[in-house]
C-alpha positions as semicolon CSV with decimal commas, in nm:
position;residue;x (nm);y (nm);z (nm)
1;M;2,766;-1,104;4,260
2;A;2,459;-0,944;4,107
3;E;2,299;-1,083;3,797
4;G;2,386;-0,880;3,490
5;T;2,319;-0,862;3,120
6;A;2,533;-1,019;2,850
7;Q;2,481;-0,953;2,481
8;V;2,492;-1,254;2,250
9;N;2,514;-1,240;1,872
10;P;2,201;-1,412;1,725
11;P;2,400;-1,602;1,455
12;A;2,620;-1,735;1,734
13;L;2,311;-1,872;1,908
14;V;2,211;-2,060;1,593
15;A;2,562;-2,201;1,564
16;E;2,558;-2,305;1,928
17;A;2,225;-2,482;1,890
18;T;2,365;-2,671;1,589
19;V;2,667;-2,786;1,786
20;V;2,457;-2,887;2,085
21;R;2,223;-3,082;1,857
22;S;2,521;-3,279;1,728
23;V;2,637;-3,346;2,085
24;F;2,294;-3,474;2,183
25;A;2,290;-3,694;1,874
26;A;2,626;-3,835;1,981
27;W;2,471;-3,925;2,315
28;E;2,216;-4,136;2,132
29;S;2,475;-4,330;1,930
30;A;2,764;-4,358;2,178
31;P;2,842;-4,700;2,328
32;A;2,803;-4,755;2,699
33;P;3,110;-4,700;2,920
34;A;3,338;-5,000;2,961
35;T;3,305;-4,981;3,341
36;A;3,061;-4,821;3,577
37;A;3,338;-4,594;3,707
38;A;3,432;-4,462;3,363
39;V;3,388;-4,090;3,304
40;T;3,319;-4,031;2,935
41;A;3,228;-3,735;2,720
42;V;2,915;-3,902;2,583
43;A;2,725;-4,207;2,700
44;P;2,363;-4,327;2,700
45;V;2,188;-4,295;3,034
46;A;1,913;-4,511;3,175
47;P;1,611;-4,331;3,323
48;V;1,671;-4,248;3,687
49;A;1,432;-4,314;3,971
50;R;1,313;-3,986;4,117
51;T;1,145;-3,882;4,437
52;P;0,972;-3,549;4,500
53;P;1,258;-3,310;4,586
54;L;1,248;-3,043;4,854
55;R;1,223;-2,727;4,649
56;T;1,125;-2,368;4,706
57;P;0,832;-2,275;4,477
58;T;0,910;-1,992;4,239
59;P;0,729;-1,768;3,993
60;D;0,837;-1,798;3,632
61;V;1,158;-1,617;3,542
62;T;1,119;-1,455;3,203
63;Y;1,395;-1,339;2,974
64;S;1,441;-1,309;2,601
65;L;1,714;-1,381;2,349
66;P;1,949;-1,248;2,216
67;H;2,016;-1,168;2,584
68;A;2,184;-1,467;2,747
69;V;2,159;-1,320;3,094
70;V;1,891;-1,076;3,199
71;A;1,879;-0,910;3,538
72;T;1,566;-1,009;3,726
73;R;1,416;-0,949;4,068
74;A;1,197;-1,258;4,041
75;R;1,250;-1,500;4,328
76;A;1,446;-1,803;4,212
77;A;1,380;-2,165;4,295
78;T;1,624;-2,267;4,566
79;V;1,738;-2,564;4,769
80;R;1,887;-2,531;5,116
81;L;2,202;-2,726;5,195
82;R;2,272;-2,887;5,532
83;C;2,502;-2,593;5,619
84;G;2,206;-2,356;5,573
85;R;2,319;-2,189;5,250
86;R;2,075;-2,164;4,961
87;I;2,157;-2,259;4,602
88;A;1,938;-2,105;4,331
89;Y;1,861;-2,303;4,018
90;L;1,661;-2,299;3,696
91;E;1,520;-2,599;3,508
92;K;1,462;-2,638;3,135
93;G;1,375;-2,917;2,896
94;M;1,214;-3,246;2,989
95;G;1,025;-3,267;3,315
96;A;1,203;-3,447;3,596
97;A;0,954;-3,735;3,596
98;H;1,024;-3,824;3,232
99;A;1,386;-3,718;3,172
100;T;1,628;-3,993;3,067
101;R;1,942;-3,784;3,126
102;T;2,033;-3,485;3,339
103;L;2,267;-3,201;3,245
104;L;2,389;-2,972;3,523
105;V;2,516;-2,638;3,390
106;L;2,785;-2,431;3,565
107;H;2,810;-2,069;3,449
108;G;3,121;-1,855;3,405
109;L;3,240;-1,531;3,561
110;G;2,992;-1,243;3,568
111;S;2,703;-1,472;3,479
112;S;2,431;-1,675;3,649
113;R;2,183;-1,961;3,608
114;L;1,990;-1,746;3,360
115;A;2,258;-1,801;3,097
116;N;2,199;-2,183;3,100
117;M;2,233;-2,279;2,730
118;P;2,153;-1,971;2,517
119;G;2,003;-2,057;2,181
120;V;1,903;-2,409;2,285
121;P;1,521;-2,429;2,304
122;D;1,315;-2,649;2,532
123;D;1,186;-2,861;2,245
124;L;1,542;-2,961;2,147
125;L;1,618;-3,063;2,505
126;C;1,291;-3,253;2,528
127;S;1,353;-3,439;2,201
128;F;1,660;-3,595;2,364
129;G;1,498;-3,650;2,702
130;V;1,724;-3,395;2,870
131;L;1,650;-3,221;3,198
132;L;1,878;-2,916;3,216
133;V;1,946;-2,773;3,561
134;A;2,145;-2,446;3,570
135;I;2,260;-2,325;3,910
136;D;2,393;-2,002;4,055
137;R;2,733;-2,082;4,199
138;P;2,780;-1,954;4,557
139;G;2,785;-1,573;4,566
140;Y;2,631;-1,537;4,220
141;G;2,273;-1,452;4,131
142;Q;2,048;-1,557;4,418
143;S;2,273;-1,820;4,576
144;D;2,415;-1,738;4,918
145;P;2,784;-1,644;4,926
146;A;3,052;-1,876;5,064
147;P;3,377;-1,678;5,054
148;N;3,585;-1,955;5,216
149;L;3,451;-2,237;4,998
150;T;3,720;-2,467;4,859
151;L;3,699;-2,649;4,527
152;Q;3,650;-2,979;4,707
153;A;3,375;-2,830;4,924
154;F;3,202;-2,697;4,611
155;C;3,194;-3,052;4,474
156;E;3,040;-3,171;4,798
157;D;2,777;-2,898;4,758
158;L;2,714;-3,017;4,403
159;E;2,664;-3,373;4,520
160;E;2,423;-3,264;4,793
161;L;2,231;-3,042;4,551
162;A;2,195;-3,331;4,306
163;D;2,049;-3,545;4,584
164;L;1,809;-3,270;4,698
165;L;1,684;-3,226;4,341
166;A;1,666;-3,604;4,287
167;L;1,886;-3,586;3,978
168;G;1,987;-3,950;4,006
169;S;2,308;-4,120;4,108
170;K;2,501;-3,979;3,810
171;F;2,470;-3,676;3,587
172;Y;2,646;-3,481;3,311
173;L;2,818;-3,146;3,369
174;L;2,854;-2,854;3,128
175;G;3,082;-2,567;3,223
176;Y;3,103;-2,234;3,045
177;S;3,431;-2,039;3,067
178;A;3,531;-2,038;3,437
179;G;3,262;-2,298;3,498
180;G;3,484;-2,545;3,313
181;A;3,727;-2,543;3,605
182;Y;3,450;-2,671;3,830
183;C;3,382;-2,954;3,585
184;W;3,745;-3,061;3,616
185;V;3,742;-3,062;3,996
186;A;3,412;-3,254;3,999
187;V;3,582;-3,532;3,802
188;R;3,861;-3,526;4,061
189;Y;3,655;-3,516;4,379
190;I;3,321;-3,681;4,292
191;P;3,394;-3,906;3,988
192;H;3,139;-4,159;4,115
193;R;2,862;-3,905;4,038
194;I;2,983;-3,789;3,695
195;L;2,876;-3,951;3,366
196;G;3,063;-3,700;3,152
197;I;3,171;-3,340;3,124
198;A;3,170;-3,079;2,849
199;M;3,348;-2,745;2,867
200;W;3,253;-2,449;2,649
201;T;3,543;-2,203;2,595
202;P;3,701;-2,303;2,928
203;F;3,992;-2,133;3,095
204;S;4,307;-2,281;2,947
205;S;4,684;-2,256;2,930
206;F;4,881;-2,176;2,616
207;F;5,140;-2,421;2,742
208;W;4,922;-2,729;2,772
209;Q;5,079;-3,045;2,640
210;G;4,959;-3,106;2,285
211;I;4,970;-2,742;2,175
212;S;5,255;-2,711;1,926
213;E;5,495;-2,419;1,926
214;Q;5,351;-2,311;1,589
215;D;4,996;-2,314;1,722
216;R;5,107;-2,133;2,037
217;E;5,266;-1,854;1,833
218;A;4,952;-1,827;1,620
219;M;4,736;-1,790;1,933
220;F;4,970;-1,530;2,081
221;A;4,950;-1,335;1,755
222;H;4,575;-1,284;1,809
223;L;4,620;-1,138;2,157
224;T;4,607;-0,762;2,193
225;P;4,871;-0,588;2,409
226;H;4,597;-0,515;2,663
227;S;4,487;-0,879;2,690
228;R;4,843;-1,001;2,737
């Protein structure tokens, strides 16, 4: 899928940065997980030991807000998996050598790595020691397609990519929209690599347990006939 352009409302970017700042602050104050296997929404992370990863050098990719995604012909940084496919990625925030936590971002439909976290500047990420790595999922942006890839195989790709980029033994995941589904399956298939997940406007069901009939009717009332 080609990279496209998505318009983002500037006030929404400010609101998003405010929310993200509060999430990062929660990371600082949250207690450690009860067990090493626990998958939590927020938890402090010890600095990870890093080795020089095998990366493809890339020229800078430039884009400007309020555009969250901007089409570009610039060659992306990529890693090559054992199967031969390339995964494109973009890094923001704290440099790998000094980051104390890693956040891997999975984009939604019709998007790419360039969306990453719109409205969240590098200095905010750096102030919390965060290395943000946004990837192009297979077939998007400049990542090679994999039309027969299963959800479990995607998680295996994610694990291999994290090792190639020396992201440490565990990392956080953030999924936007359809990317949230991949956060869920990562918790299912590679829980030993996941410190926590966050999902931003993920795909959902109106019939999830916990949604009352009154709330369900209120949500249905906001749907247009076309969106039904």
